Coordinates of C-alpha atoms in Angstrom, one line a residue:
Chain A
M271 CA 115.0 159.0 135.1
S272 CA 114.3 155.2 133.7
R273 CA 115.2 154.9 130.4
K274 CA 112.9 152.4 128.4
T275 CA 114.6 150.2 125.7
E276 CA 113.6 147.5 123.8
T277 CA 115.2 144.1 123.9
K278 CA 114.5 142.0 120.6
K279 CA 115.5 138.2 121.3
L280 CA 118.1 137.1 118.8
V281 CA 117.6 134.4 117.0
P282 CA 121.0 132.4 115.7
Q283 CA 121.3 131.9 112.0
E284 CA 122.2 128.6 112.5
T285 CA 119.5 127.3 114.6
I286 CA 117.0 128.8 112.5
D287 CA 118.9 126.8 109.6
I288 CA 118.8 123.6 111.2
A289 CA 115.3 123.5 112.6
I290 CA 113.4 123.8 108.9
A291 CA 116.0 121.3 108.0
K292 CA 114.9 119.3 110.7
A293 CA 111.2 119.7 109.2
V294 CA 112.2 119.1 105.8
A295 CA 114.5 116.1 106.4
D296 CA 111.4 114.7 108.8
G297 CA 108.8 115.0 105.5
D298 CA 106.8 117.2 108.4
I299 CA 104.8 119.7 106.7
V300 CA 103.0 120.6 110.0
N301 CA 106.4 121.4 111.8
F302 CA 107.6 123.1 108.6
R303 CA 104.6 125.7 108.3
F304 CA 104.7 126.2 112.7
L305 CA 108.3 127.9 111.6
F306 CA 107.1 130.2 109.3
L307 CA 103.8 131.3 111.6
P308 CA 103.3 134.8 113.7
Y309 CA 104.8 133.5 116.6
S310 CA 106.8 131.2 115.6
P311 CA 109.8 130.7 117.7
L312 CA 112.1 131.8 114.9
R313 CA 110.8 135.0 114.2
E314 CA 112.6 137.7 116.8
D315 CA 109.7 139.8 117.6
S316 CA 108.1 136.5 118.6
T317 CA 107.4 136.0 122.3
E318 CA 108.5 132.0 122.0
D319 CA 112.0 131.1 122.3
I320 CA 113.6 128.0 120.3
N321 CA 116.5 127.2 123.2
T322 CA 113.4 126.1 126.0
I323 CA 112.4 122.6 126.1
K324 CA 108.9 122.8 124.7
Y325 CA 110.0 123.3 121.2
S326 CA 113.9 121.0 121.8
Y327 CA 111.3 118.1 119.4
L328 CA 112.1 121.2 117.1
L329 CA 115.6 121.3 116.4
P330 CA 117.4 117.5 115.1
S331 CA 119.9 115.5 117.9
E332 CA 122.9 114.8 117.1
E333 CA 122.0 111.4 115.6
E334 CA 120.2 113.2 113.2
E335 CA 122.4 115.8 112.0
N336 CA 124.7 112.9 110.6
S337 CA 121.8 111.1 108.6
P338 CA 122.2 112.0 105.2
K339 CA 118.7 113.4 104.7
F340 CA 119.9 115.8 107.1
K341 CA 122.4 117.1 105.5
S342 CA 121.2 116.9 102.1
A343 CA 118.1 118.9 103.7
L344 CA 120.4 121.6 105.8
E345 CA 122.4 122.2 102.2
L346 CA 119.3 123.0 100.4
V347 CA 118.6 125.3 103.2
K348 CA 121.8 127.8 103.4
R349 CA 121.7 127.9 99.6
P350 CA 121.9 132.1 99.7
D351 CA 119.0 132.8 97.4
I352 CA 117.0 130.1 99.4
R353 CA 118.2 131.6 102.7
E354 CA 117.4 135.4 102.1
H355 CA 114.1 133.6 100.9
I356 CA 113.6 132.4 104.8
N357 CA 114.7 135.3 106.1
R358 CA 112.6 137.8 103.9
Q359 CA 109.4 136.0 105.4
L360 CA 110.7 135.9 108.8
H361 CA 110.5 139.6 109.2
K362 CA 107.6 139.8 107.0
K363 CA 104.3 141.4 108.8
G364 CA 101.4 138.8 106.9
P365 CA 101.1 135.7 105.4
P366 CA 104.6 134.3 104.8
Q367 CA 105.0 132.6 100.8
L368 CA 106.8 129.7 101.7
P369 CA 109.8 128.4 99.3
S370 CA 108.9 125.7 96.8
E371 CA 112.2 124.1 96.5
L372 CA 112.3 123.4 100.1
I373 CA 108.7 121.8 100.2
L374 CA 108.8 119.7 97.7
M375 CA 112.2 118.3 99.3
L376 CA 110.0 118.0 102.0
A377 CA 107.0 116.0 100.4
D378 CA 109.8 113.6 98.3
N379 CA 110.8 112.9 102.3
A380 CA 107.7 112.7 103.7
V381 CA 106.6 109.9 100.8
S382 CA 109.9 108.0 100.7
Q383 CA 108.8 107.6 104.8
G384 CA 105.2 106.7 104.3
K385 CA 104.1 109.7 105.7
Y386 CA 101.9 110.0 103.0
T387 CA 99.6 112.4 104.8
S388 CA 101.7 115.4 104.7
A389 CA 103.0 114.1 101.3
S390 CA 99.7 115.0 100.3
Q391 CA 99.8 118.8 101.5
A392 CA 102.8 120.0 100.8
Y393 CA 102.8 118.3 97.0
E394 CA 98.8 119.9 97.2
L395 CA 100.6 123.3 98.2
L396 CA 102.8 123.4 95.1
R397 CA 99.8 123.0 93.1
I398 CA 101.3 119.3 91.6
R399 CA 99.4 116.4 93.6
I400 CA 97.6 114.7 91.0
K401 CA 100.0 114.8 88.9
I402 CA 102.2 113.1 91.2
Q403 CA 99.6 110.8 92.3
E404 CA 99.5 110.0 87.8
L405 CA 102.8 108.9 87.9
F406 CA 102.3 107.1 90.6
F407 CA 99.6 105.1 88.7
Q408 CA 101.5 105.0 85.4
Q409 CA 104.3 103.7 87.3
G410 CA 102.6 100.9 89.1
D411 CA 100.4 100.3 85.3
E412 CA 103.8 99.2 83.9
E413 CA 105.1 97.9 86.8
L414 CA 101.9 95.8 85.9
A415 CA 103.0 95.3 82.3
K416 CA 106.0 93.7 83.2
G417 CA 105.0 91.5 86.0
N418 CA 106.5 92.9 89.0
I419 CA 102.8 92.6 91.1
S420 CA 104.9 93.9 94.4
N421 CA 106.0 96.7 92.8
A422 CA 102.3 97.6 91.4
V423 CA 100.6 97.1 94.3
R424 CA 103.1 99.8 95.8
A425 CA 102.6 102.5 93.6
Y426 CA 98.5 102.1 93.9
R427 CA 99.4 102.5 97.4
I428 CA 101.1 105.3 97.6
A429 CA 99.2 106.8 94.2
S430 CA 95.8 106.2 96.4
E431 CA 97.4 107.4 100.0
L432 CA 97.9 111.2 98.1
E433 CA 94.4 111.4 97.9
Y434 CA 93.1 114.5 98.8
D435 CA 89.5 114.5 101.2
Y436 CA 88.4 117.4 98.8
G437 CA 84.5 117.1 100.6
A438 CA 86.1 117.2 104.6
F439 CA 84.6 120.0 106.3
P440 CA 85.0 122.9 106.7
E441 CA 88.3 122.4 104.7
P442 CA 89.6 120.1 102.5
L443 CA 92.6 117.3 104.2
P444 CA 94.5 114.9 102.9
A445 CA 92.1 111.7 103.2
V446 CA 93.0 108.7 105.2
P447 CA 91.9 104.9 105.8
K448 CA 88.5 104.5 107.7
Y449 CA 88.3 100.8 107.7
Q450 CA 86.9 100.4 110.9
E451 CA 83.5 102.6 109.4
H452 CA 83.9 100.9 106.3
A453 CA 83.6 97.3 107.5
L454 CA 80.1 98.6 109.6
I455 CA 79.3 100.1 106.0
L456 CA 80.2 97.1 104.2
H457 CA 78.3 94.9 106.8
G458 CA 75.2 97.1 107.2
E459 CA 73.1 94.7 105.9
Y460 CA 72.2 91.3 107.3
K461 CA 73.1 89.1 104.7
E462 CA 69.6 86.4 104.5
K463 CA 71.8 83.7 101.9
W464 CA 74.9 82.3 102.1
E465 CA 75.9 83.5 98.4
E466 CA 74.8 86.8 99.6
C467 CA 77.9 87.0 102.2
I468 CA 80.8 88.5 100.2
G469 CA 83.1 86.0 100.7
Y470 CA 80.4 83.7 98.1
L471 CA 79.9 86.2 95.4
P472 CA 81.4 85.8 92.0
I473 CA 85.5 86.1 92.5
Q474 CA 84.7 89.8 89.8
K475 CA 81.7 90.5 92.2
F476 CA 84.5 89.6 95.1
L477 CA 87.3 91.5 93.5
T478 CA 85.1 94.6 92.7
E479 CA 83.8 95.3 96.5
S480 CA 87.6 94.6 97.6
F481 CA 89.5 96.9 95.6
N482 CA 86.7 99.5 96.2
Y483 CA 86.4 98.9 100.0
L484 CA 90.2 98.4 100.3
F485 CA 91.1 101.6 98.4
L486 CA 90.4 105.8 99.4
R487 CA 88.4 107.2 96.2
P488 CA 86.1 104.5 93.8
E489 CA 88.7 105.7 90.7
H490 CA 91.8 103.8 92.0
A491 CA 89.4 100.5 92.6
N492 CA 88.2 101.2 88.4
R493 CA 91.8 101.6 87.6
I494 CA 92.8 97.7 88.6
L495 CA 89.8 96.5 88.0
E496 CA 89.8 97.4 84.0
K497 CA 92.8 94.1 84.3
S498 CA 91.9 91.1 83.7
I499 CA 90.3 88.9 86.8
E500 CA 93.8 86.5 86.6
I501 CA 96.0 89.9 87.3
Q502 CA 93.1 91.1 89.9
T503 CA 93.4 88.6 92.0
E504 CA 97.3 88.5 92.3
F505 CA 96.9 91.9 92.7
L506 CA 94.5 92.1 95.7
V507 CA 96.4 89.2 97.5
E508 CA 99.3 91.1 97.2
L509 CA 97.7 94.3 98.5
I510 CA 96.8 92.8 101.9
H511 CA 99.9 91.2 102.6
Q512 CA 100.9 94.9 101.9
I513 CA 98.3 96.2 104.1
D514 CA 98.2 94.2 106.7
P515 CA 101.6 92.7 107.3
N516 CA 100.1 89.9 110.5
W517 CA 97.7 88.5 108.2
S518 CA 98.9 84.9 109.4
K519 CA 97.9 86.0 112.4
F520 CA 94.1 86.7 111.1
A521 CA 94.4 83.1 109.3
D522 CA 95.1 81.3 112.4
N523 CA 92.2 82.4 114.4
V524 CA 89.9 81.4 112.0
S525 CA 91.3 78.0 112.1
K526 CA 90.8 78.4 115.7
T527 CA 87.2 78.6 115.3
V528 CA 86.5 75.7 112.7
P529 CA 85.3 73.4 115.4
I530 CA 82.8 75.7 116.6
L531 CA 81.4 76.7 113.5
Q532 CA 80.6 73.3 112.3
E533 CA 78.9 72.7 116.1
L534 CA 77.4 75.9 114.9
Y535 CA 76.5 74.6 111.5
Q536 CA 75.5 71.3 112.6
E537 CA 72.5 72.9 115.0
I538 CA 71.5 75.0 113.0
K539 CA 71.2 72.1 110.6
S540 CA 69.0 70.1 112.6
R541 CA 66.7 72.9 113.5
R542 CA 66.6 73.4 109.9
E543 CA 65.0 69.1 109.9
R544 CA 62.5 69.9 112.7
I545 CA 61.6 73.0 111.4
A546 CA 60.6 70.9 108.1
Q547 CA 59.1 68.0 110.5
G548 CA 56.7 70.7 111.8
S549 CA 58.6 69.9 115.6
L550 CA 59.7 73.6 115.5
W551 CA 58.2 76.9 114.8
E552 CA 60.1 78.8 111.7
D553 CA 60.6 82.0 114.0
E554 CA 61.2 80.2 116.8
W555 CA 64.9 78.4 115.2
V556 CA 67.3 80.0 117.9
E557 CA 65.2 79.1 120.6
G558 CA 67.5 77.3 123.1
L559 CA 70.9 77.9 120.9
D560 CA 74.2 77.6 123.8
T561 CA 75.0 81.5 122.4
E562 CA 77.8 81.0 125.1
K563 CA 79.1 78.7 123.5
F564 CA 79.3 80.6 119.8
L565 CA 80.1 84.3 121.0
E566 CA 83.4 82.4 121.6
I567 CA 83.5 82.9 117.8
P568 CA 84.8 86.9 117.7
K569 CA 86.5 86.7 120.5
I570 CA 88.7 83.8 119.0
L571 CA 89.2 86.0 115.7
L572 CA 90.0 89.2 117.2
G573 CA 92.4 87.3 120.3
R574 CA 90.3 89.2 123.5
K575 CA 87.5 90.0 124.3
I576 CA 85.9 93.1 124.2
S577 CA 82.4 95.1 125.9
P578 CA 80.1 95.7 124.3
E579 CA 79.7 92.0 122.9
E580 CA 78.0 93.0 120.2
W581 CA 79.2 92.0 116.4
W582 CA 79.9 95.5 115.2
A583 CA 82.2 96.3 118.0
Y584 CA 84.1 93.2 117.3
L585 CA 84.0 93.9 113.6
K586 CA 85.7 97.2 113.6
E587 CA 88.8 96.1 115.9
I588 CA 89.3 92.9 114.1
A589 CA 88.8 95.6 110.7
Y590 CA 91.8 98.1 112.5
L591 CA 94.2 94.9 113.4
H592 CA 93.4 93.3 109.8
P593 CA 91.5 95.4 107.1
A594 CA 91.1 93.1 104.4
S595 CA 89.5 90.4 107.1
P596 CA 85.9 92.1 107.1
L597 CA 85.7 90.8 103.2
F598 CA 85.5 87.7 104.8
L599 CA 83.0 87.4 107.4
A600 CA 79.6 87.9 107.5
R601 CA 76.8 88.1 110.3
Q602 CA 74.8 86.2 111.9
M603 CA 72.0 85.5 114.2
I604 CA 72.4 83.5 117.3
S605 CA 69.3 84.2 119.3
K606 CA 66.3 86.6 118.8
E607 CA 68.5 89.9 120.5
K608 CA 72.1 88.3 119.9
E609 CA 74.2 88.7 116.4
I610 CA 77.7 87.7 115.9
I611 CA 80.5 87.9 113.6
L612 CA 81.8 85.1 112.1
P613 CA 84.0 83.6 108.9
R614 CA 82.2 83.0 105.4
Y615 CA 83.5 82.7 102.5
N616 CA 83.3 80.3 99.1
P617 CA 86.4 77.6 99.8
E618 CA 87.2 77.8 96.4
N619 CA 87.4 82.1 96.5
P620 CA 90.8 82.2 94.6
V621 CA 91.6 85.2 97.0
A622 CA 91.3 82.9 100.2
I623 CA 93.5 80.1 99.2
A624 CA 96.4 83.0 98.2
L625 CA 95.4 83.8 101.6
S626 CA 96.5 80.8 103.6
L627 CA 92.3 80.8 104.8
P628 CA 92.0 77.5 105.6
P629 CA 88.1 75.5 104.3
L630 CA 85.5 76.0 106.3
P631 CA 82.5 74.4 107.2
Q632 CA 79.9 74.7 104.2
P633 CA 76.6 76.0 103.3
I634 CA 74.0 73.3 104.6
Chain B
M238 CA 92.3 131.2 80.2
S239 CA 90.1 128.9 79.8
E240 CA 86.5 129.1 80.6
E241 CA 84.9 126.0 81.0
L242 CA 86.5 125.6 84.6
Y243 CA 83.2 127.7 85.9
I244 CA 80.4 125.4 85.3
D245 CA 78.9 126.2 81.9
Y246 CA 75.1 125.1 82.5
F247 CA 74.8 126.2 78.6
S248 CA 77.1 123.7 77.5
I249 CA 76.2 120.9 79.8
L250 CA 72.2 121.4 77.8
G251 CA 74.1 122.0 74.8
L252 CA 72.5 125.5 74.0
P253 CA 74.0 129.0 73.3
E254 CA 73.7 132.0 76.0
D255 CA 70.6 133.1 73.6
C256 CA 68.2 130.2 74.0
K257 CA 65.5 130.3 74.3
T258 CA 63.0 128.9 77.6
G259 CA 61.7 125.5 75.0
D260 CA 65.7 125.2 74.1
V261 CA 66.0 124.5 77.5
K262 CA 63.5 122.3 78.4
K263 CA 63.2 120.5 75.1
N264 CA 67.4 119.6 75.4
Y265 CA 67.1 118.9 78.9
K266 CA 64.8 116.4 78.6
K267 CA 66.1 114.7 75.7
L268 CA 70.0 114.7 77.3
M269 CA 68.0 113.5 80.8
K270 CA 66.3 110.7 78.8
D271 CA 69.6 109.2 77.2
L272 CA 71.3 109.3 80.7
L273 CA 68.5 107.2 82.0
L274 CA 68.2 104.9 79.2
E275 CA 72.8 104.9 79.3
I276 CA 72.4 104.4 83.2
H277 CA 69.6 101.7 82.5
N278 CA 71.1 99.3 80.1
I279 CA 74.3 98.6 82.6
S280 CA 73.6 95.3 85.1
S281 CA 75.5 96.7 87.9
L282 CA 77.1 100.3 89.2
T283 CA 80.7 100.4 90.8
P284 CA 80.7 103.1 93.1
A285 CA 83.0 105.3 90.4
E286 CA 79.9 105.0 87.4
L287 CA 77.2 105.3 90.6
D288 CA 79.3 109.0 91.5
N289 CA 80.0 109.9 88.1
Y290 CA 76.1 109.5 87.0
L291 CA 74.9 110.9 89.5
L292 CA 77.5 114.0 89.4
K293 CA 75.7 114.2 85.9
M294 CA 71.8 114.0 86.6
A295 CA 72.2 116.7 89.0
M296 CA 74.3 119.0 86.6
L297 CA 71.2 118.2 84.3
N298 CA 68.6 119.2 86.9
A299 CA 70.9 122.5 87.7
G300 CA 71.2 123.2 84.5
F301 CA 67.5 122.8 83.8
Y302 CA 65.9 124.5 86.6
I303 CA 69.3 127.7 87.0
L304 CA 68.3 128.0 82.9
R305 CA 64.4 128.1 82.2
D306 CA 63.8 130.9 85.0
D307 CA 64.6 134.5 83.9
G308 CA 65.7 135.5 87.4
R309 CA 68.0 132.1 88.1
R310 CA 69.5 133.0 84.3
S311 CA 70.9 136.3 84.0
N312 CA 72.2 136.2 88.4
Y313 CA 74.3 133.1 86.9
I314 CA 75.6 134.6 84.4
S315 CA 76.8 137.9 85.6
H316 CA 78.0 136.0 88.7
R317 CA 80.2 133.7 86.5
K318 CA 81.5 136.6 84.0
K319 CA 82.5 138.5 87.7
V320 CA 84.7 135.8 88.7
I321 CA 86.1 135.4 85.2
E322 CA 86.7 138.5 84.9
L323 CA 88.6 139.1 88.5
E324 CA 90.4 135.8 87.9
K325 CA 92.0 138.2 84.8
K326 CA 92.1 141.5 86.6
W327 CA 94.2 139.5 89.9
C328 CA 96.4 137.8 87.0
E329 CA 97.0 141.0 84.8
V330 CA 97.6 142.6 88.7
A331 CA 100.3 139.9 90.0
E332 CA 101.9 139.3 87.0
Q333 CA 103.3 143.1 87.3
N334 CA 103.6 143.3 90.6
P335 CA 103.1 140.3 93.2
D336 CA 103.6 141.8 96.6
S337 CA 101.7 144.7 96.1
Q338 CA 98.5 145.2 98.1
E339 CA 96.5 145.7 95.1
A340 CA 97.5 142.6 93.5
D341 CA 96.3 140.7 97.6
R342 CA 93.5 142.7 97.6
L343 CA 92.3 141.4 94.3
R344 CA 93.2 138.2 95.4
R345 CA 91.1 137.5 98.2
E346 CA 88.2 139.5 96.3
Y347 CA 88.5 137.2 93.9
D348 CA 88.9 134.1 95.8
R349 CA 85.9 135.1 97.9
A350 CA 83.7 135.3 94.8
L351 CA 84.7 132.2 93.4
Q352 CA 84.1 130.0 96.8
D353 CA 81.1 131.8 96.5
F354 CA 80.1 130.6 92.7
L355 CA 80.6 127.4 92.7
T356 CA 78.8 127.4 96.5
K357 CA 76.1 128.6 94.5
Y358 CA 76.3 126.7 91.0
M359 CA 77.8 123.3 92.1
E360 CA 76.1 122.7 95.3
E361 CA 73.0 124.9 97.0
L362 CA 71.5 125.3 93.3
V363 CA 72.0 121.9 92.4
L364 CA 70.3 120.3 95.6
E365 CA 67.2 122.8 95.0
A366 CA 67.3 122.2 91.1
G367 CA 66.4 118.1 92.7
R368 CA 63.7 119.3 94.9
D369 CA 62.4 120.6 92.2
R370 CA 58.5 119.1 90.2
E371 CA 59.7 119.2 87.6
C372 CA 63.0 118.0 88.0
V373 CA 61.8 115.8 89.6
E374 CA 59.6 114.0 87.2
T375 CA 61.7 114.0 84.5
S376 CA 64.7 112.5 86.5
N377 CA 63.5 110.3 89.6
W378 CA 65.6 112.1 92.1
D379 CA 64.9 111.5 95.5
P380 CA 65.9 111.9 98.8
F381 CA 68.2 108.5 98.8
H382 CA 70.1 111.1 95.5
E383 CA 70.2 114.1 97.5
R384 CA 71.9 111.7 100.3
H385 CA 74.9 110.7 97.8
A386 CA 74.6 113.9 95.8
S387 CA 75.2 115.5 99.2
R388 CA 78.9 114.7 99.3
V389 CA 79.8 113.6 95.5
L390 CA 78.9 117.3 94.9
R391 CA 81.3 118.5 97.9
H392 CA 83.6 116.4 96.0
Y393 CA 83.4 117.8 93.0
R394 CA 83.1 121.7 93.6
Q395 CA 86.2 121.3 95.4
K396 CA 88.2 119.6 93.0
L397 CA 87.3 122.1 90.7
Y398 CA 88.4 125.0 93.0
S399 CA 91.6 123.0 93.4
Q400 CA 92.0 123.0 89.6
I401 CA 91.0 126.3 88.5
H402 CA 94.2 126.7 91.6
E403 CA 97.1 125.3 89.4
R404 CA 96.6 128.2 86.9
L405 CA 96.0 130.6 89.4
P406 CA 99.8 133.3 90.7
Y407 CA 101.3 131.4 93.7
Y408 CA 101.3 133.4 97.0
D409 CA 101.7 131.0 99.4
V410 CA 104.6 129.1 98.3
S411 CA 106.9 130.7 95.7
K412 CA 106.2 129.1 91.9
P413 CA 108.3 125.7 92.1
E414 CA 110.3 125.0 88.7
I415 CA 109.4 121.0 88.1
D416 CA 110.9 119.3 86.4
W417 CA 108.7 116.2 85.3
N418 CA 111.4 113.8 83.7
E419 CA 113.1 114.3 87.6
R420 CA 109.8 113.3 88.7
R421 CA 109.1 110.5 87.0
N422 CA 112.7 108.9 87.5
F423 CA 111.5 109.5 91.4
V424 CA 108.6 108.4 91.5
A425 CA 109.9 105.1 89.3
K426 CA 112.9 105.0 92.3
I427 CA 110.5 105.3 95.2
V428 CA 108.7 102.4 93.5
K429 CA 111.1 99.8 92.9
G430 CA 112.4 100.9 96.5
E431 CA 116.2 102.1 95.2
Y432 CA 114.9 105.7 97.0
P433 CA 118.4 105.3 99.8
E434 CA 116.2 106.0 102.6
Y435 CA 112.9 104.1 101.8
E436 CA 111.1 102.6 104.5

């Protein structure tokens, strides 16, 4: 008679400890939560095996095991009360109750590694996200009062990136910057007049547009908009540099477009004169413009040709590479069907000057 | 227990619970007029101010729409009371025996009731109020307002949900003990780049 034997796999305590410590040290909330799910490879009653190659990412490498971050996480995991809590949850049927001490350490590690979406989820679980966010804003204000713009910008950036998108469907999620989408909204309307273009707005309006575009929530932008224009200007320049360490590449590309821009504006000027003289119909002013030549402008700005060669496609790509660039761009028609994106800003704009953007040909 | 997070349309319109329909209309018209004047006097609105005013307008419209109708008013009062009661009951059971099945059952029941309450009175009826003839006439609410209000209301609704949760018993994580001085030091170190592993 054959006898059915119940086989339960045994997960060594050491494996449990190091897998959890790795998720904490990495600031990885997704892996951390996964380790407690019903099908977690750490559970004895799960069919999943932690020793298979597909779960190797859950275990630390030799190098990671020697890092101070991992060692301090492991020390906390091994604390008797926490270890007991972990084991109780791994044997529990039903939703686990995660140990808050480990989540707090995980969140801090995530912040220190710039993994803000992970950090915000961990703080949200602990119900302290909004207070932590406020602490970062307060620290930012303190740094501003001391005149330390770089630290202040860092504090504001972290605070803003710990934001949650409560409007996300079907459930709230950490908010993330969507510069490619917002750049399109920023340029949704074709500006007929130069002074209406973002880069030509009066400085306070320009700063308001900029902060609302670069920060995740209007409330965050409002905090810095309460300061003096000088502080806001300095802050914006530093913010752009911190968000985009390759900003100088964009400034170089803008410089390369200057000769073609001059040609374009010269062409527009002569056509306007012809309209005034009556030798050209106003609604035909773009007839015969060398569109191929002017299509080079967005290519130079981006650094490559893309398909489709539409202004919005270039704008999205440029916004992805250089998030702040849409603040210094505008749409321009070059034929009845064709529009391009080109640099346009007031050469006296203090932000443009501080960001080393070259002087551009002036409105005609 | 603070009840103010469970949207109180009576206090939004500055009225007691036994107020007459006439008072609802009178207060609504006055408050909406004041609000529109306030908005009119601002030369340009920042996106944050825009969201804030939109929310205020939507809440006044909803308050008027719900409280002026006896049926809607009594539904609102009983729904609100039920959620408040459930919170109280769950908190009591969770305090005595947090791991009991009864605590888990009450938590689920409360959560469902809270979500329904917030969805109905912080989103559905608010948008419905925006299409009410009297509300449209008084507040000049139009499809543009509605489009933007959907996003603002959703955000505000979930924010309220999360704020209410802050005071409730912990169930998905063990109760954290937060030392706020230590937190302040951590934040300062991160910002100053003094945290050992800041990358």
